[in-house]
Amino acid sequence: MEDDAEAELHESSAADRGARSSFLSRILQVFGRGTRKRRRRAAVVVLGDLGRSPRMQYHALSLARQAGLDVDVVAFGGTEPHAGLLQHPHIHLHLMRFPFPQGLPRILYILLVPFKLMLQCLTLLWFLCYQIPAPDFYLVQNPPSIPTLTVVKIACWLRQAAFVIDWHNFGYTILALSLGPRHLFVKIYSWYERRFGKTADGFLCVTKAMQHELEQNWGIRATVLYDRSPEFFRSINLREKHELFCRLHAALTRPPGVRDCCGDGLLEAPTKSSHVGGADSGAGPSVRKVLKEKRGQPVLLPSSSDANEDNVDLQNGFDYTVPKVQRSLFTVHKVAGDTDGEIQGGDHYSYEEGRPALIVSSTSWTQDEDFGILLEAAVMYDRRVAALLGESDSTFLDTTFDTNSYSRTASPFPRLLIVVTGKGPMRETYEERIRKLRLRRVAFRTMWLSAEEYPLLLGAADLGVCLHTSSSGLDLPMKVVDMFGCGLPVCAVSYSCIDELVKDRQNGLLFSSSSELADQLLDLFKGFPNACNFLETLRRGASASGSSSRWDDEWSEHVLPLLTKVLFPLNSVLLNTTICLPIF
């Protein structure tokens, strides 16, 4: 009875939120039509790589879908953004170029900073004031604060638009990581950020801890908008996992110049003659990127050295094979086919026996994430498993294992394949450290995935690891939100406000050292894959956290009322009264 009542209450509150957001959307549009004979417009400003700013991408999508606005996105190009942004008819991208090439020597970079800021000011002002139509408001990501806040404020004054800041972190704390907290430039940045951060008409922030800091010490009253994963971060089925692993086969099993426990035992790099597709296609020596329609859906058909095959002639005149057994590093697909090669019913997907556990860690390869913790934990896991199994150091050092030998080796502790995704300045440094490791049961892969494939990798993984510590201690890692959206439990570094997101021993585990993380890996994966009860408990908790609230729900509940208040301050009394009225 109590569960039924709680379910009815949850459904009722969800319906109320939906009705309220629909009502506010209509207010936003009705008042707009009453004052101007055009569709209302918003400008989203990111002084950074748009493709690496998911929260601002989601803002743009919500402004177009839920608020019914035309949206101009002004940002730097680089990484390709999500396809939804590119395809939406009311979202218009205006991409700037970085003023100077990346990777300049430090001394040269410092000398060019004044010129860089001047060029950024002029470029951003040109885009905001002349390149895009006049918006009703600018929504700005902070940090970076310099020169964004000043330039946007000038644009708001010139175009009589409202100004909303979304506080992701504090810029001066990020600068302090490289210069030190007492540096003169850090003090100037802090003064600037506090001075111009107050000039907006509305404020958003990412945590309650940041909301408290802004109100108590900055005199800013911000609305908390927690990061939530959109609908395309989800759990995926075994068939989707198999198709993903086939596409990533080369990157997972044959990294150039590396031989380890998850490789296929070969050292040569993939060549064009060994697979169909380009170097970035994800295909590999044992994957042939040939698609065949099955019930209207494209199916990847990899070849396999141990498969029974039927030759099939395609209409374009070349031969390919339909294997009866298709294998990836993690999965097996048994295909039913007749003599003509037509795919019939009876397909069966299963996990590969003796498969490794898949761990995913997403990183920006910056100083606020100590990736060395994960490397040290991997070494400790390797050594501790060897000690538990009574293996000598000589056996560990002198033996090289590949995937085939391990799949026939019974062990209570699995191999670990740790896939690290992301781009950043310290990536090459850590890749060099990884190459020097000699680990028997742990392998690393570094890669960059598209916005469409990254959610699939999270949905296919067994565990996520988050090394984010926050320069201010007041923001939360969005990568963990995405992992929860896919039902993926997380081991995360413990810091001041992480408990607003990760509930220890409910949807993940918190650690403070590499030794603690190594212990957690041993506890979670002992008996993998069929006897990991604690891991399954955390997975259920992560799924519950991910499904409790999605981005659209959070955005409708917190951002729509703020925008309505910012855009129509004279009608605030009317709005406060009508928000509670029933929707007809």
PDB file of N, CA and C in Angstrom, residues 142-219:
ATOM      1  N   ASN A 142      30.714  29.795 -17.714  1.00  0.00           N
ATOM      2  CA  ASN A 142      31.857  30.301 -16.948  1.00  0.00           C
ATOM      3  C   ASN A 142      32.421  29.174 -16.088  1.00  0.00           C
ATOM      4  N   PRO A 143      33.745  28.934 -16.090  1.00  0.00           N
ATOM      5  CA  PRO A 143      34.807  29.621 -16.825  1.00  0.00           C
ATOM      6  C   PRO A 143      34.847  29.204 -18.299  1.00  0.00           C
ATOM      7  N   PRO A 144      35.655  29.934 -19.114  1.00  0.00           N
ATOM      8  CA  PRO A 144      36.551  31.023 -18.737  1.00  0.00           C
ATOM      9  C   PRO A 144      35.817  32.343 -18.529  1.00  0.00           C
ATOM     10  N   SER A 145      36.337  33.163 -17.638  1.00  0.00           N
ATOM     11  CA  SER A 145      35.738  34.459 -17.330  1.00  0.00           C
ATOM     12  C   SER A 145      36.318  35.572 -18.194  1.00  0.00           C
ATOM     13  N   ILE A 146      37.635  35.491 -18.457  1.00  0.00           N
ATOM     14  CA  ILE A 146      38.333  36.522 -19.235  1.00  0.00           C
ATOM     15  C   ILE A 146      38.515  36.026 -20.664  1.00  0.00           C
ATOM     16  N   PRO A 147      38.055  36.771 -21.661  1.00  0.00           N
ATOM     17  CA  PRO A 147      37.363  38.066 -21.582  1.00  0.00           C
ATOM     18  C   PRO A 147      35.845  37.932 -21.705  1.00  0.00           C
ATOM     19  N   THR A 148      35.319  36.713 -21.531  1.00  0.00           N
ATOM     20  CA  THR A 148      33.926  36.424 -21.880  1.00  0.00           C
ATOM     21  C   THR A 148      32.937  37.337 -21.184  1.00  0.00           C
ATOM     22  N   LEU A 149      33.048  37.476 -19.860  1.00  0.00           N
ATOM     23  CA  LEU A 149      32.021  38.199 -19.109  1.00  0.00           C
ATOM     24  C   LEU A 149      31.926  39.661 -19.539  1.00  0.00           C
ATOM     25  N   THR A 150      33.081  40.307 -19.757  1.00  0.00           N
ATOM     26  CA  THR A 150      33.068  41.709 -20.175  1.00  0.00           C
ATOM     27  C   THR A 150      32.475  41.877 -21.570  1.00  0.00           C
ATOM     28  N   VAL A 151      32.910  41.039 -22.497  1.00  0.00           N
ATOM     29  CA  VAL A 151      32.443  41.154 -23.886  1.00  0.00           C
ATOM     30  C   VAL A 151      30.942  40.890 -23.987  1.00  0.00           C
ATOM     31  N   VAL A 152      30.458  39.871 -23.280  1.00  0.00           N
ATOM     32  CA  VAL A 152      29.028  39.575 -23.332  1.00  0.00           C
ATOM     33  C   VAL A 152      28.214  40.700 -22.697  1.00  0.00           C
ATOM     34  N   LYS A 153      28.739  41.284 -21.618  1.00  0.00           N
ATOM     35  CA  LYS A 153      28.028  42.402 -20.988  1.00  0.00           C
ATOM     36  C   LYS A 153      27.911  43.578 -21.953  1.00  0.00           C
ATOM     37  N   ILE A 154      28.975  43.871 -22.714  1.00  0.00           N
ATOM     38  CA  ILE A 154      28.921  44.937 -23.718  1.00  0.00           C
ATOM     39  C   ILE A 154      27.888  44.604 -24.795  1.00  0.00           C
ATOM     40  N   ALA A 155      27.889  43.340 -25.246  1.00  0.00           N
ATOM     41  CA  ALA A 155      26.922  42.920 -26.258  1.00  0.00           C
ATOM     42  C   ALA A 155      25.491  43.052 -25.743  1.00  0.00           C
ATOM     43  N   CYS A 156      25.273  42.706 -24.469  1.00  0.00           N
ATOM     44  CA  CYS A 156      23.930  42.850 -23.878  1.00  0.00           C
ATOM     45  C   CYS A 156      23.492  44.318 -23.865  1.00  0.00           C
ATOM     46  N   TRP A 157      24.417  45.225 -23.548  1.00  0.00           N
ATOM     47  CA  TRP A 157      24.103  46.643 -23.514  1.00  0.00           C
ATOM     48  C   TRP A 157      23.794  47.169 -24.920  1.00  0.00           C
ATOM     49  N   LEU A 158      24.580  46.750 -25.903  1.00  0.00           N
ATOM     50  CA  LEU A 158      24.375  47.220 -27.271  1.00  0.00           C
ATOM     51  C   LEU A 158      23.086  46.682 -27.881  1.00  0.00           C
ATOM     52  N   ARG A 159      22.747  45.443 -27.547  1.00  0.00           N
ATOM     53  CA  ARG A 159      21.589  44.802 -28.177  1.00  0.00           C
ATOM     54  C   ARG A 159      20.397  44.690 -27.233  1.00  0.00           C
ATOM     55  N   GLN A 160      20.511  45.286 -26.049  1.00  0.00           N
ATOM     56  CA  GLN A 160      19.425  45.306 -25.060  1.00  0.00           C
ATOM     57  C   GLN A 160      18.887  43.902 -24.803  1.00  0.00           C
ATOM     58  N   ALA A 161      19.815  43.014 -24.470  1.00  0.00           N
ATOM     59  CA  ALA A 161      19.466  41.623 -24.197  1.00  0.00           C
ATOM     60  C   ALA A 161      19.756  41.296 -22.736  1.00  0.00           C
ATOM     61  N   ALA A 162      19.117  40.247 -22.246  1.00  0.00           N
ATOM     62  CA  ALA A 162      19.366  39.782 -20.882  1.00  0.00           C
ATOM     63  C   ALA A 162      20.634  38.924 -20.859  1.00  0.00           C
ATOM     64  N   PHE A 163      21.168  38.728 -19.663  1.00  0.00           N
ATOM     65  CA  PHE A 163      22.468  38.071 -19.475  1.00  0.00           C
ATOM     66  C   PHE A 163      22.322  36.996 -18.401  1.00  0.00           C
ATOM     67  N   VAL A 164      22.600  35.732 -18.757  1.00  0.00           N
ATOM     68  CA  VAL A 164      22.524  34.620 -17.805  1.00  0.00           C
ATOM     69  C   VAL A 164      23.864  33.892 -17.803  1.00  0.00           C
ATOM     70  N   ILE A 165      24.429  33.686 -16.611  1.00  0.00           N
ATOM     71  CA  ILE A 165      25.693  32.959 -16.466  1.00  0.00           C
ATOM     72  C   ILE A 165      25.422  31.579 -15.881  1.00  0.00           C
ATOM     73  N   ASP A 166      26.012  30.566 -16.499  1.00  0.00           N
ATOM     74  CA  ASP A 166      25.972  29.207 -15.953  1.00  0.00           C
ATOM     75  C   ASP A 166      27.347  28.910 -15.356  1.00  0.00           C
ATOM     76  N   TRP A 167      27.408  28.909 -14.016  1.00  0.00           N
ATOM     77  CA  TRP A 167      28.687  28.701 -13.313  1.00  0.00           C
ATOM     78  C   TRP A 167      29.003  27.209 -13.254  1.00  0.00           C
ATOM     79  N   HIS A 168      30.030  26.790 -14.004  1.00  0.00           N
ATOM     80  CA  HIS A 168      30.485  25.398 -13.961  1.00  0.00           C
ATOM     81  C   HIS A 168      31.576  25.212 -12.914  1.00  0.00           C
ATOM     82  N   ASN A 169      32.360  26.260 -12.695  1.00  0.00           N
ATOM     83  CA  ASN A 169      33.482  26.226 -11.754  1.00  0.00           C
ATOM     84  C   ASN A 169      33.947  27.665 -11.583  1.00  0.00           C
ATOM     85  N   PHE A 170      35.031  27.876 -10.885  1.00  0.00           N
ATOM     86  CA  PHE A 170      35.630  29.203 -10.782  1.00  0.00           C
ATOM     87  C   PHE A 170      36.932  29.222 -11.579  1.00  0.00           C
ATOM     88  N   GLY A 171      37.031  30.189 -12.490  1.00  0.00           N
ATOM     89  CA  GLY A 171      38.190  30.244 -13.367  1.00  0.00           C
ATOM     90  C   GLY A 171      39.496  30.485 -12.639  1.00  0.00           C
ATOM     91  N   TYR A 172      39.463  31.292 -11.590  1.00  0.00           N
ATOM     92  CA  TYR A 172      40.717  31.612 -10.906  1.00  0.00           C
ATOM     93  C   TYR A 172      41.298  30.390 -10.204  1.00  0.00           C
ATOM     94  N   THR A 173      40.450  29.441  -9.780  1.00  0.00           N
ATOM     95  CA  THR A 173      40.964  28.234  -9.127  1.00  0.00           C
ATOM     96  C   THR A 173      41.651  27.315 -10.139  1.00  0.00           C
ATOM     97  N   ILE A 174      41.171  27.322 -11.384  1.00  0.00           N
ATOM     98  CA  ILE A 174      41.827  26.536 -12.438  1.00  0.00           C
ATOM     99  C   ILE A 174      43.192  27.130 -12.762  1.00  0.00           C
ATOM    100  N   LEU A 175      43.248  28.464 -12.854  1.00  0.00           N
ATOM    101  CA  LEU A 175      44.529  29.135 -13.110  1.00  0.00           C
ATOM    102  C   LEU A 175      45.516  28.875 -11.974  1.00  0.00           C
ATOM    103  N   ALA A 176      45.009  28.784 -10.753  1.00  0.00           N
ATOM    104  CA  ALA A 176      45.881  28.570  -9.589  1.00  0.00           C
ATOM    105  C   ALA A 176      46.557  27.207  -9.616  1.00  0.00           C
ATOM    106  N   LEU A 177      45.976  26.236 -10.340  1.00  0.00           N
ATOM    107  CA  LEU A 177      46.602  24.923 -10.430  1.00  0.00           C
ATOM    108  C   LEU A 177      47.976  25.000 -11.087  1.00  0.00           C
ATOM    109  N   SER A 178      48.120  25.902 -12.061  1.00  0.00           N
ATOM    110  CA  SER A 178      49.401  26.002 -12.773  1.00  0.00           C
ATOM    111  C   SER A 178      50.289  27.115 -12.243  1.00  0.00           C
ATOM    112  N   LEU A 179      49.699  28.184 -11.696  1.00  0.00           N
ATOM    113  CA  LEU A 179      50.508  29.321 -11.244  1.00  0.00           C
ATOM    114  C   LEU A 179      50.670  29.393  -9.731  1.00  0.00           C
ATOM    115  N   GLY A 180      49.793  28.705  -9.012  1.00  0.00           N
ATOM    116  CA  GLY A 180      49.817  28.807  -7.550  1.00  0.00           C
ATOM    117  C   GLY A 180      48.789  29.822  -7.065  1.00  0.00           C
ATOM    118  N   PRO A 181      48.188  29.604  -5.908  1.00  0.00           N
ATOM    119  CA  PRO A 181      47.092  30.459  -5.438  1.00  0.00           C
ATOM    120  C   PRO A 181      47.513  31.892  -5.105  1.00  0.00           C
ATOM    121  N   ARG A 182      48.789  32.150  -4.857  1.00  0.00           N
ATOM    122  CA  ARG A 182      49.233  33.491  -4.463  1.00  0.00           C
ATOM    123  C   ARG A 182      49.784  34.314  -5.632  1.00  0.00           C
ATOM    124  N   HIS A 183      49.752  33.754  -6.802  1.00  0.00           N
ATOM    125  CA  HIS A 183      50.299  34.457  -7.957  1.00  0.00           C
ATOM    126  C   HIS A 183      49.485  35.712  -8.262  1.00  0.00           C
ATOM    127  N   LEU A 184      50.144  36.750  -8.748  1.00  0.00           N
ATOM    128  CA  LEU A 184      49.481  38.018  -9.041  1.00  0.00           C
ATOM    129  C   LEU A 184      48.369  37.839 -10.072  1.00  0.00           C
ATOM    130  N   PHE A 185      48.629  37.063 -11.131  1.00  0.00           N
ATOM    131  CA  PHE A 185      47.615  36.850 -12.166  1.00  0.00           C
ATOM    132  C   PHE A 185      46.375  36.156 -11.597  1.00  0.00           C
ATOM    133  N   VAL A 186      46.584  35.251 -10.652  1.00  0.00           N
ATOM    134  CA  VAL A 186      45.445  34.551 -10.025  1.00  0.00           C
ATOM    135  C   VAL A 186      44.608  35.538  -9.224  1.00  0.00           C
ATOM    136  N   LYS A 187      45.260  36.451  -8.513  1.00  0.00           N
ATOM    137  CA  LYS A 187      44.526  37.456  -7.734  1.00  0.00           C
ATOM    138  C   LYS A 187      43.755  38.405  -8.642  1.00  0.00           C
ATOM    139  N   ILE A 188      44.369  38.791  -9.760  1.00  0.00           N
ATOM    140  CA  ILE A 188      43.676  39.662 -10.716  1.00  0.00           C
ATOM    141  C   ILE A 188      42.470  38.940 -11.312  1.00  0.00           C
ATOM    142  N   TYR A 189      42.674  37.663 -11.665  1.00  0.00           N
ATOM    143  CA  TYR A 189      41.577  36.863 -12.240  1.00  0.00           C
ATOM    144  C   TYR A 189      40.433  36.731 -11.243  1.00  0.00           C
ATOM    145  N   SER A 190      40.776  36.481  -9.980  1.00  0.00           N
ATOM    146  CA  SER A 190      39.746  36.337  -8.944  1.00  0.00           C
ATOM    147  C   SER A 190      38.944  37.629  -8.792  1.00  0.00           C
ATOM    148  N   TRP A 191      39.640  38.781  -8.755  1.00  0.00           N
ATOM    149  CA  TRP A 191      38.937  40.067  -8.653  1.00  0.00           C
ATOM    150  C   TRP A 191      38.015  40.286  -9.845  1.00  0.00           C
ATOM    151  N   TYR A 192      38.528  40.010 -11.041  1.00  0.00           N
ATOM    152  CA  TYR A 192      37.741  40.193 -12.267  1.00  0.00           C
ATOM    153  C   TYR A 192      36.491  39.310 -12.249  1.00  0.00           C
ATOM    154  N   GLU A 193      36.674  38.045 -11.878  1.00  0.00           N
ATOM    155  CA  GLU A 193      35.565  37.094 -11.898  1.00  0.00           C
ATOM    156  C   GLU A 193      34.484  37.490 -10.888  1.00  0.00           C
ATOM    157  N   ARG A 194      34.906  37.942  -9.717  1.00  0.00           N
ATOM    158  CA  ARG A 194      33.941  38.378  -8.709  1.00  0.00           C
ATOM    159  C   ARG A 194      33.242  39.668  -9.141  1.00  0.00           C
ATOM    160  N   ARG A 195      33.990  40.595  -9.737  1.00  0.00           N
ATOM    161  CA  ARG A 195      33.436  41.891 -10.133  1.00  0.00           C
ATOM    162  C   ARG A 195      32.423  41.741 -11.259  1.00  0.00           C
ATOM    163  N   PHE A 196      32.796  41.060 -12.326  1.00  0.00           N
ATOM    164  CA  PHE A 196      31.922  40.974 -13.493  1.00  0.00           C
ATOM    165  C   PHE A 196      30.951  39.795 -13.427  1.00  0.00           C
ATOM    166  N   GLY A 197      31.214  38.867 -12.512  1.00  0.00           N
ATOM    167  CA  GLY A 197      30.274  37.760 -12.350  1.00  0.00           C
ATOM    168  C   GLY A 197      28.946  38.184 -11.757  1.00  0.00           C
ATOM    169  N   LYS A 198      28.925  39.369 -11.133  1.00  0.00           N
ATOM    170  CA  LYS A 198      27.678  39.856 -10.520  1.00  0.00           C
ATOM    171  C   LYS A 198      26.792  40.617 -11.499  1.00  0.00           C
ATOM    172  N   THR A 199      27.295  40.896 -12.691  1.00  0.00           N
ATOM    173  CA  THR A 199      26.596  41.821 -13.585  1.00  0.00           C
ATOM    174  C   THR A 199      25.488  41.169 -14.399  1.00  0.00           C
ATOM    175  N   ALA A 200      25.302  39.863 -14.270  1.00  0.00           N
ATOM    176  CA  ALA A 200      24.276  39.174 -15.058  1.00  0.00           C
ATOM    177  C   ALA A 200      22.894  39.364 -14.447  1.00  0.00           C
ATOM    178  N   ASP A 201      21.876  38.998 -15.219  1.00  0.00           N
ATOM    179  CA  ASP A 201      20.483  39.089 -14.762  1.00  0.00           C
ATOM    180  C   ASP A 201      19.987  37.794 -14.132  1.00  0.00           C
ATOM    181  N   GLY A 202      20.655  36.698 -14.427  1.00  0.00           N
ATOM    182  CA  GLY A 202      20.272  35.403 -13.868  1.00  0.00           C
ATOM    183  C   GLY A 202      21.479  34.501 -13.760  1.00  0.00           C
ATOM    184  N   PHE A 203      21.405  33.544 -12.827  1.00  0.00           N
ATOM    185  CA  PHE A 203      22.582  32.713 -12.551  1.00  0.00           C
ATOM    186  C   PHE A 203      22.152  31.260 -12.363  1.00  0.00           C
ATOM    187  N   LEU A 204      22.956  30.370 -12.935  1.00  0.00           N
ATOM    188  CA  LEU A 204      22.819  28.940 -12.716  1.00  0.00           C
ATOM    189  C   LEU A 204      24.136  28.428 -12.152  1.00  0.00           C
ATOM    190  N   CYS A 205      24.085  27.324 -11.408  1.00  0.00           N
ATOM    191  CA  CYS A 205      25.315  26.684 -10.943  1.00  0.00           C
ATOM    192  C   CYS A 205      25.075  25.188 -10.841  1.00  0.00           C
ATOM    193  N   VAL A 206      26.141  24.422 -10.581  1.00  0.00           N
ATOM    194  CA  VAL A 206      26.063  22.974 -10.744  1.00  0.00           C
ATOM    195  C   VAL A 206      25.884  22.198  -9.436  1.00  0.00           C
ATOM    196  N   THR A 207      26.107  22.832  -8.272  1.00  0.00           N
ATOM    197  CA  THR A 207      25.957  22.123  -6.998  1.00  0.00           C
ATOM    198  C   THR A 207      25.397  23.056  -5.930  1.00  0.00           C
ATOM    199  N   LYS A 208      24.876  22.454  -4.871  1.00  0.00           N
ATOM    200  CA  LYS A 208      24.418  23.243  -3.728  1.00  0.00           C
ATOM    201  C   LYS A 208      25.602  23.889  -3.007  1.00  0.00           C
ATOM    202  N   ALA A 209      26.737  23.186  -3.004  1.00  0.00           N
ATOM    203  CA  ALA A 209      27.941  23.754  -2.374  1.00  0.00           C
ATOM    204  C   ALA A 209      28.367  25.025  -3.096  1.00  0.00           C
ATOM    205  N   MET A 210      28.317  25.031  -4.424  1.00  0.00           N
ATOM    206  CA  MET A 210      28.664  26.228  -5.185  1.00  0.00           C
ATOM    207  C   MET A 210      27.614  27.320  -4.981  1.00  0.00           C
ATOM    208  N   GLN A 211      26.355  26.929  -4.908  1.00  0.00           N
ATOM    209  CA  GLN A 211      25.283  27.900  -4.657  1.00  0.00           C
ATOM    210  C   GLN A 211      25.525  28.618  -3.327  1.00  0.00           C
ATOM    211  N   HIS A 212      25.915  27.871  -2.308  1.00  0.00           N
ATOM    212  CA  HIS A 212      26.189  28.456  -0.990  1.00  0.00           C
ATOM    213  C   HIS A 212      27.385  29.396  -1.050  1.00  0.00           C
ATOM    214  N   GLU A 213      28.448  28.976  -1.726  1.00  0.00           N
ATOM    215  CA  GLU A 213      29.643  29.807  -1.865  1.00  0.00           C
ATOM    216  C   GLU A 213      29.324  31.109  -2.591  1.00  0.00           C
ATOM    217  N   LEU A 214      28.566  31.047  -3.672  1.00  0.00           N
ATOM    218  CA  LEU A 214      28.223  32.240  -4.440  1.00  0.00           C
ATOM    219  C   LEU A 214      27.373  33.205  -3.610  1.00  0.00           C
ATOM    220  N   GLU A 215      26.457  32.668  -2.839  1.00  0.00           N
ATOM    221  CA  GLU A 215      25.572  33.531  -2.067  1.00  0.00           C
ATOM    222  C   GLU A 215      26.294  34.151  -0.874  1.00  0.00           C
ATOM    223  N   GLN A 216      27.087  33.353  -0.167  1.00  0.00           N
ATOM    224  CA  GLN A 216      27.718  33.830   1.058  1.00  0.00           C
ATOM    225  C   GLN A 216      28.906  34.756   0.795  1.00  0.00           C
ATOM    226  N   ASN A 217      29.700  34.444  -0.224  1.00  0.00           N
ATOM    227  CA  ASN A 217      30.963  35.160  -0.424  1.00  0.00           C
ATOM    228  C   ASN A 217      31.028  36.010  -1.687  1.00  0.00           C
ATOM    229  N   TRP A 218      30.046  35.842  -2.572  1.00  0.00           N
ATOM    230  CA  TRP A 218      30.069  36.602  -3.808  1.00  0.00           C
ATOM    231  C   TRP A 218      28.855  37.520  -3.952  1.00  0.00           C
ATOM    232  N   GLY A 219      27.850  37.319  -3.118  1.00  0.00           N
ATOM    233  CA  GLY A 219      26.626  38.114  -3.226  1.00  0.00           C
ATOM    234  C   GLY A 219      25.795  37.765  -4.447  1.00  0.00           C
TER     235      GLY A 219
END
